[in-house]
Amino acid sequence: KLKAGMTFESEGKLIRVLEASHHKPGKGNTIMRMKLRDVRTGSTFDTTYRPDEKFEQAIIETVPAQYLYKMDDTAYFMNTDTYDQYEIPVANVEQELLYILENSDVKIQFYGSEVIGVTVPTTVELTVAETQPSIKGATV
């Protein structure tokens, strides 16, 4: 059974489940509607599966790392156990970089030897540097 957050391989693509729900139409069998993301390309798509379809969950290894810096189109991370450094294209971790500062602790996700993502801490402390002035009457 596929749930949100699970990763599986299908037709040579590494797919992560973003949302999953069961639907029972008036006639016919139950179907599962899913919102999926191709981990390698970042594209999202919606699809349906029958509940009896089988998928093998991908084995994702997670290692502790530290975000070092970003230069041009590459973000640099270091494994805090082995001190190995990883270069990840900024396009693959663009959203995550919004929430981490240099020297922040993160977790890097691997599928085999391929880096597929970065997990940021559940809470981060950031400072709002600039914001638009409030408009009179815009508050509740």
Coordinates of N, CA and C in Angstrom, one line a residue:
K1 N 0.8 -1.2 0.0 CA 0.0 0.0 0.0 C 0.9 1.2 0.0
L2 N 0.7 2.1 -1.0 CA 1.4 3.3 -1.1 C 0.8 4.4 -0.2
K3 N 1.7 5.2 0.5 CA 1.3 6.3 1.3 C 2.2 7.5 1.0
A4 N 1.7 8.7 1.4 CA 2.4 9.9 1.2 C 3.8 9.8 1.8
G5 N 4.8 10.2 1.0 CA 6.2 10.2 1.5 C 7.0 8.9 1.1
M6 N 6.3 7.9 0.6 CA 7.0 6.7 0.1 C 7.6 6.9 -1.2
T7 N 8.7 6.2 -1.5 CA 9.4 6.3 -2.8 C 9.4 4.9 -3.5
F8 N 9.1 4.8 -4.8 CA 9.2 3.6 -5.5 C 9.7 3.8 -6.9
E9 N 10.1 2.7 -7.5 CA 10.6 2.8 -8.9 C 9.6 2.2 -9.8
S10 N 9.3 2.9 -10.9 CA 8.3 2.5 -11.9 C 8.8 2.9 -13.2
E11 N 8.9 2.0 -14.2 CA 9.2 2.2 -15.5 C 10.6 3.0 -15.6
G12 N 11.5 2.7 -14.8 CA 12.8 3.4 -14.8 C 12.8 4.7 -14.1
K13 N 11.7 5.2 -13.6 CA 11.6 6.5 -12.9 C 11.6 6.2 -11.4
L14 N 12.2 7.1 -10.7 CA 12.1 7.1 -9.2 C 11.0 8.1 -8.8
I15 N 10.0 7.5 -8.2 CA 8.8 8.3 -7.9 C 8.5 8.4 -6.4
R16 N 8.2 9.6 -6.0 CA 7.8 9.9 -4.6 C 6.3 10.2 -4.5
V17 N 5.6 9.6 -3.6 CA 4.2 9.8 -3.4 C 4.0 11.1 -2.6
L18 N 3.3 12.1 -3.2 CA 3.0 13.3 -2.4 C 1.7 13.3 -1.7
E19 N 0.7 12.7 -2.4 CA -0.6 12.5 -1.8 C -1.2 11.2 -2.3
A20 N -2.0 10.6 -1.5 CA -2.6 9.3 -1.9 C -4.0 9.2 -1.2
S21 N -5.0 8.8 -2.0 CA -6.3 8.7 -1.4 C -7.1 7.6 -2.1
H22 N -8.0 6.9 -1.4 CA -8.8 5.8 -1.9 C -10.1 6.4 -2.4
H23 N -10.6 6.0 -3.5 CA -11.9 6.4 -4.0 C -12.7 5.3 -4.5
K24 N -14.0 5.2 -4.1 CA -14.9 4.2 -4.5 C -16.0 4.8 -5.3
P25 N -15.8 4.6 -6.7 CA -16.9 5.2 -7.5 C -18.2 4.4 -7.3
G26 N -19.3 4.9 -7.8 CA -20.6 4.3 -7.7 C -20.6 2.9 -8.2
K27 N -20.0 2.7 -9.3 CA -19.8 1.3 -9.9 C -18.4 1.0 -10.1
G28 N -18.0 -0.2 -10.0 CA -16.7 -0.6 -10.2 C -15.9 -0.8 -9.0
N29 N -14.6 -1.0 -9.2 CA -13.7 -1.3 -8.0 C -13.1 0.0 -7.5
T30 N -12.5 -0.1 -6.3 CA -11.9 1.0 -5.6 C -10.6 1.4 -6.5
I31 N -10.3 2.7 -6.5 CA -9.1 3.2 -7.2 C -8.4 4.0 -6.2
M32 N -7.1 4.2 -6.4 CA -6.2 5.1 -5.6 C -5.8 6.2 -6.5
R33 N -6.2 7.4 -6.1 CA -5.7 8.6 -6.8 C -4.5 9.1 -6.1
M34 N -3.5 9.4 -6.9 CA -2.2 9.9 -6.3 C -1.6 11.1 -7.0
K35 N -1.0 11.9 -6.2 CA -0.1 13.0 -6.8 C 1.3 12.5 -6.5
L36 N 2.0 12.4 -7.6 CA 3.4 11.9 -7.6 C 4.4 12.9 -8.1
R37 N 5.7 12.7 -7.7 CA 6.8 13.5 -8.2 C 7.9 12.6 -8.7
D38 N 8.4 12.9 -9.9 CA 9.6 12.2 -10.4 C 10.7 12.8 -9.6
V39 N 11.4 12.0 -8.8 CA 12.5 12.6 -8.0 C 13.6 13.1 -8.8
R40 N 14.0 12.6 -9.9 CA 15.1 13.0 -10.7 C 14.8 14.3 -11.5
T41 N 13.6 14.5 -12.0 CA 13.3 15.6 -12.8 C 12.6 16.7 -12.0
G42 N 11.9 16.3 -11.0 CA 11.1 17.3 -10.2 C 9.7 17.5 -10.7
S43 N 9.3 16.9 -11.8 CA 8.0 17.1 -12.4 C 7.0 16.3 -11.5
T44 N 5.8 16.9 -11.4 CA 4.7 16.3 -10.6 C 3.6 15.9 -11.6
F45 N 2.9 14.9 -11.3 CA 1.7 14.4 -12.1 C 0.8 13.7 -11.2
D46 N -0.5 13.6 -11.7 CA -1.6 12.9 -11.0 C -1.8 11.6 -11.8
T47 N -2.1 10.6 -11.1 CA -2.4 9.3 -11.7 C -3.4 8.5 -10.8
T48 N -3.9 7.4 -11.4 CA -4.7 6.5 -10.6 C -4.1 5.1 -10.7
Y49 N -4.3 4.3 -9.7 CA -3.9 2.9 -9.7 C -5.0 2.1 -9.0
R50 N -5.0 0.8 -9.4 CA -5.9 -0.2 -8.7 C -5.2 -0.6 -7.5
P51 N -5.9 -0.9 -6.4 CA -5.3 -1.3 -5.1 C -4.5 -2.6 -5.2
D52 N -4.8 -3.4 -6.2 CA -4.1 -4.7 -6.3 C -2.8 -4.6 -7.1
E53 N -2.5 -3.4 -7.6 CA -1.2 -3.2 -8.3 C -0.1 -3.2 -7.2
K54 N 1.0 -3.9 -7.5 CA 2.2 -4.0 -6.6 C 3.3 -3.1 -7.0
F55 N 3.9 -2.5 -6.0 CA 5.1 -1.6 -6.2 C 6.1 -2.0 -5.2
E56 N 7.4 -2.0 -5.6 CA 8.5 -2.3 -4.7 C 9.0 -0.9 -4.2
Q57 N 9.0 -0.8 -2.8 CA 9.5 0.5 -2.2 C 11.0 0.6 -2.5
A58 N 11.4 1.8 -2.9 CA 12.8 2.0 -3.1 C 13.5 2.2 -1.8
I59 N 14.7 1.6 -1.7 CA 15.5 1.7 -0.5 C 16.3 3.0 -0.5
I60 N 15.9 4.0 0.4 CA 16.5 5.3 0.4 C 17.4 5.3 1.7
E61 N 18.7 5.6 1.5 CA 19.6 5.8 2.6 C 19.7 7.2 3.0
T62 N 19.7 7.6 4.3 CA 19.8 8.9 4.7 C 21.1 9.1 5.5
V63 N 21.9 10.1 5.2 CA 23.2 10.3 6.0 C 23.2 11.8 6.5
P64 N 23.7 12.0 7.7 CA 23.8 13.3 8.2 C 24.9 14.1 7.5
A65 N 24.5 15.4 7.2 CA 25.4 16.2 6.5 C 25.3 17.7 6.9
Q66 N 26.2 18.5 6.4 CA 26.2 19.9 6.7 C 26.2 20.7 5.4
Y67 N 25.4 21.7 5.3 CA 25.4 22.5 4.2 C 26.5 23.5 4.3
L68 N 27.4 23.5 3.2 CA 28.6 24.3 3.3 C 28.4 25.7 2.6
Y69 N 28.1 25.6 1.3 CA 27.9 26.9 0.6 C 27.3 26.6 -0.8
K70 N 26.9 27.7 -1.5 CA 26.4 27.6 -2.8 C 27.2 28.5 -3.7
M71 N 27.6 27.9 -4.8 CA 28.4 28.7 -5.8 C 27.9 28.4 -7.2
D72 N 27.5 29.5 -7.9 CA 26.9 29.4 -9.2 C 25.7 28.5 -9.1
D73 N 25.6 27.4 -9.9 CA 24.4 26.5 -9.9 C 24.6 25.3 -9.1
T74 N 25.5 25.3 -8.1 CA 25.8 24.1 -7.3 C 25.8 24.4 -5.9
A75 N 25.2 23.5 -5.1 CA 25.2 23.6 -3.6 C 26.2 22.5 -3.1
Y76 N 27.0 22.8 -2.1 CA 28.0 21.9 -1.6 C 27.6 21.5 -0.2
F77 N 27.6 20.2 0.0 CA 27.3 19.6 1.3 C 28.4 18.7 1.8
M78 N 28.6 18.4 3.1 CA 29.6 17.5 3.6 C 29.0 16.5 4.5
N79 N 29.3 15.2 4.3 CA 28.9 14.2 5.2 C 29.6 14.4 6.5
T80 N 28.9 14.5 7.6 CA 29.5 14.8 8.9 C 30.2 13.6 9.5
D81 N 29.9 12.4 9.0 CA 30.6 11.2 9.5 C 31.9 10.9 8.8
T82 N 31.9 11.0 7.5 CA 33.0 10.6 6.6 C 33.8 11.8 6.0
Y83 N 33.2 13.0 6.2 CA 33.8 14.2 5.6 C 33.8 14.2 4.1
D84 N 33.1 13.3 3.4 CA 32.9 13.3 2.0 C 32.1 14.5 1.6
Q85 N 32.4 15.2 0.4 CA 31.7 16.3 0.0 C 30.8 15.9 -1.2
Y86 N 29.6 16.5 -1.3 CA 28.7 16.2 -2.4 C 28.3 17.5 -3.0
E87 N 28.3 17.5 -4.4 CA 27.9 18.6 -5.1 C 26.5 18.3 -5.7
I88 N 25.5 19.2 -5.4 CA 24.1 18.9 -5.8 C 23.7 20.2 -6.6
P89 N 23.1 19.9 -7.8 CA 22.6 21.1 -8.6 C 21.6 21.9 -7.8
V90 N 21.7 23.2 -7.8 CA 20.7 24.0 -7.0 C 19.3 23.8 -7.5
A91 N 19.1 23.5 -8.7 CA 17.7 23.2 -9.2 C 17.1 22.0 -8.4
N92 N 17.9 21.1 -8.0 CA 17.3 19.9 -7.3 C 17.0 20.2 -5.8
V93 N 17.6 21.3 -5.2 CA 17.3 21.6 -3.8 C 16.9 23.0 -3.6
E94 N 16.3 23.6 -4.6 CA 16.0 25.0 -4.6 C 15.1 25.4 -3.4
Q95 N 14.0 24.6 -3.2 CA 13.1 24.9 -2.1 C 13.8 24.7 -0.7
E96 N 14.6 23.7 -0.6 CA 15.3 23.4 0.7 C 16.3 24.5 1.0
L97 N 16.9 25.1 0.0 CA 17.9 26.2 0.3 C 17.3 27.4 0.9
L98 N 16.0 27.6 0.7 CA 15.3 28.7 1.3 C 15.3 28.7 2.8
Y99 N 15.4 27.5 3.4 CA 15.3 27.3 4.8 C 16.5 26.8 5.6
I100 N 17.7 26.8 4.9 CA 18.9 26.5 5.6 C 20.0 27.5 5.3
L101 N 20.8 27.7 6.4 CA 21.9 28.7 6.3 C 23.2 27.9 6.2
E102 N 24.3 28.5 5.8 CA 25.5 27.9 5.7 C 25.9 27.2 7.1
N103 N 26.5 26.1 7.1 CA 26.8 25.3 8.2 C 25.6 24.7 9.0
S104 N 24.4 24.7 8.4 CA 23.3 24.0 9.0 C 23.4 22.5 8.8
D105 N 22.8 21.8 9.8 CA 22.8 20.3 9.7 C 21.6 19.9 8.9
V106 N 21.7 19.0 8.0 CA 20.7 18.5 7.1 C 20.9 17.0 7.0
K107 N 20.0 16.3 6.3 CA 20.2 14.9 5.9 C 20.1 14.8 4.4
I108 N 21.0 14.1 3.9 CA 21.1 13.8 2.4 C 20.5 12.5 2.1
Q109 N 19.6 12.4 1.2 CA 19.0 11.1 0.8 C 19.7 10.5 -0.5
F110 N 20.0 9.2 -0.4 CA 20.6 8.5 -1.5 C 19.8 7.4 -1.9
Y111 N 19.8 7.2 -3.2 CA 19.2 6.0 -3.8 C 20.4 5.3 -4.5
G112 N 20.9 4.3 -3.9 CA 22.2 3.7 -4.3 C 23.3 4.7 -4.1
S113 N 24.0 5.1 -5.1 CA 25.0 6.1 -5.0 C 24.5 7.5 -5.5
E114 N 23.3 7.6 -5.9 CA 22.7 8.8 -6.4 C 22.1 9.6 -5.4
V115 N 22.5 10.9 -5.3 CA 21.9 11.9 -4.3 C 20.5 12.3 -4.9
I116 N 19.4 12.0 -4.1 CA 18.1 12.4 -4.7 C 17.4 13.5 -3.9
G117 N 18.0 13.9 -2.8 CA 17.3 15.0 -2.1 C 18.0 15.3 -0.8
V118 N 17.5 16.4 -0.2 CA 18.0 16.9 1.1 C 16.8 17.2 2.0
T119 N 16.9 16.7 3.2 CA 15.9 16.9 4.2 C 16.4 18.0 5.2
V120 N 15.6 19.0 5.3 CA 15.9 20.1 6.3 C 15.4 19.8 7.6
P121 N 15.9 20.5 8.7 CA 15.4 20.2 10.0 C 13.9 20.6 10.1
T122 N 13.1 20.0 11.0 CA 11.7 20.3 11.1 C 11.4 21.7 11.6
T123 N 12.4 22.3 12.3 CA 12.2 23.7 12.7 C 13.5 24.5 12.4
V124 N 13.4 25.7 11.9 CA 14.5 26.5 11.7 C 14.2 27.9 12.3
E125 N 15.3 28.6 12.6 CA 15.1 30.0 13.2 C 15.8 30.9 12.2
L126 N 14.9 31.7 11.5 CA 15.4 32.7 10.5 C 14.9 34.1 10.9
T127 N 15.5 35.1 10.4 CA 15.1 36.5 10.7 C 14.5 37.1 9.4
V128 N 13.4 37.8 9.6 CA 12.7 38.5 8.5 C 13.5 39.8 8.3
A129 N 14.2 39.9 7.2 CA 15.0 41.1 6.9 C 14.2 42.2 6.4
E130 N 13.2 42.0 5.6 CA 12.4 43.0 5.0 C 11.0 42.5 4.7
T131 N 10.1 43.4 4.8 CA 8.7 43.1 4.5 C 8.0 44.4 4.1
Q132 N 6.9 44.2 3.4 CA 6.1 45.4 3.0 C 5.4 46.0 4.2
P133 N 5.2 47.3 4.1 CA 4.5 48.0 5.2 C 3.1 47.5 5.3
S134 N 2.5 47.5 6.5 CA 1.1 47.0 6.6 C 0.2 48.0 6.1
I135 N -1.0 47.6 5.6 CA -2.0 48.5 5.1 C -3.1 48.6 6.1
K136 N -3.5 49.8 6.4 CA -4.6 50.0 7.4 C -5.8 49.2 7.0
G137 N -6.3 48.5 7.9 CA -7.5 47.7 7.7 C -7.3 46.3 7.2
A138 N -6.0 45.9 7.0 CA -5.6 44.6 6.4 C -5.6 43.5 7.5
T139 N -5.7 43.9 8.7 CA -5.7 42.9 9.8 C -7.1 42.5 10.2
V140 N -7.1 41.4 10.8 CA -8.4 40.8 11.2 C -9.0 41.4 12.4

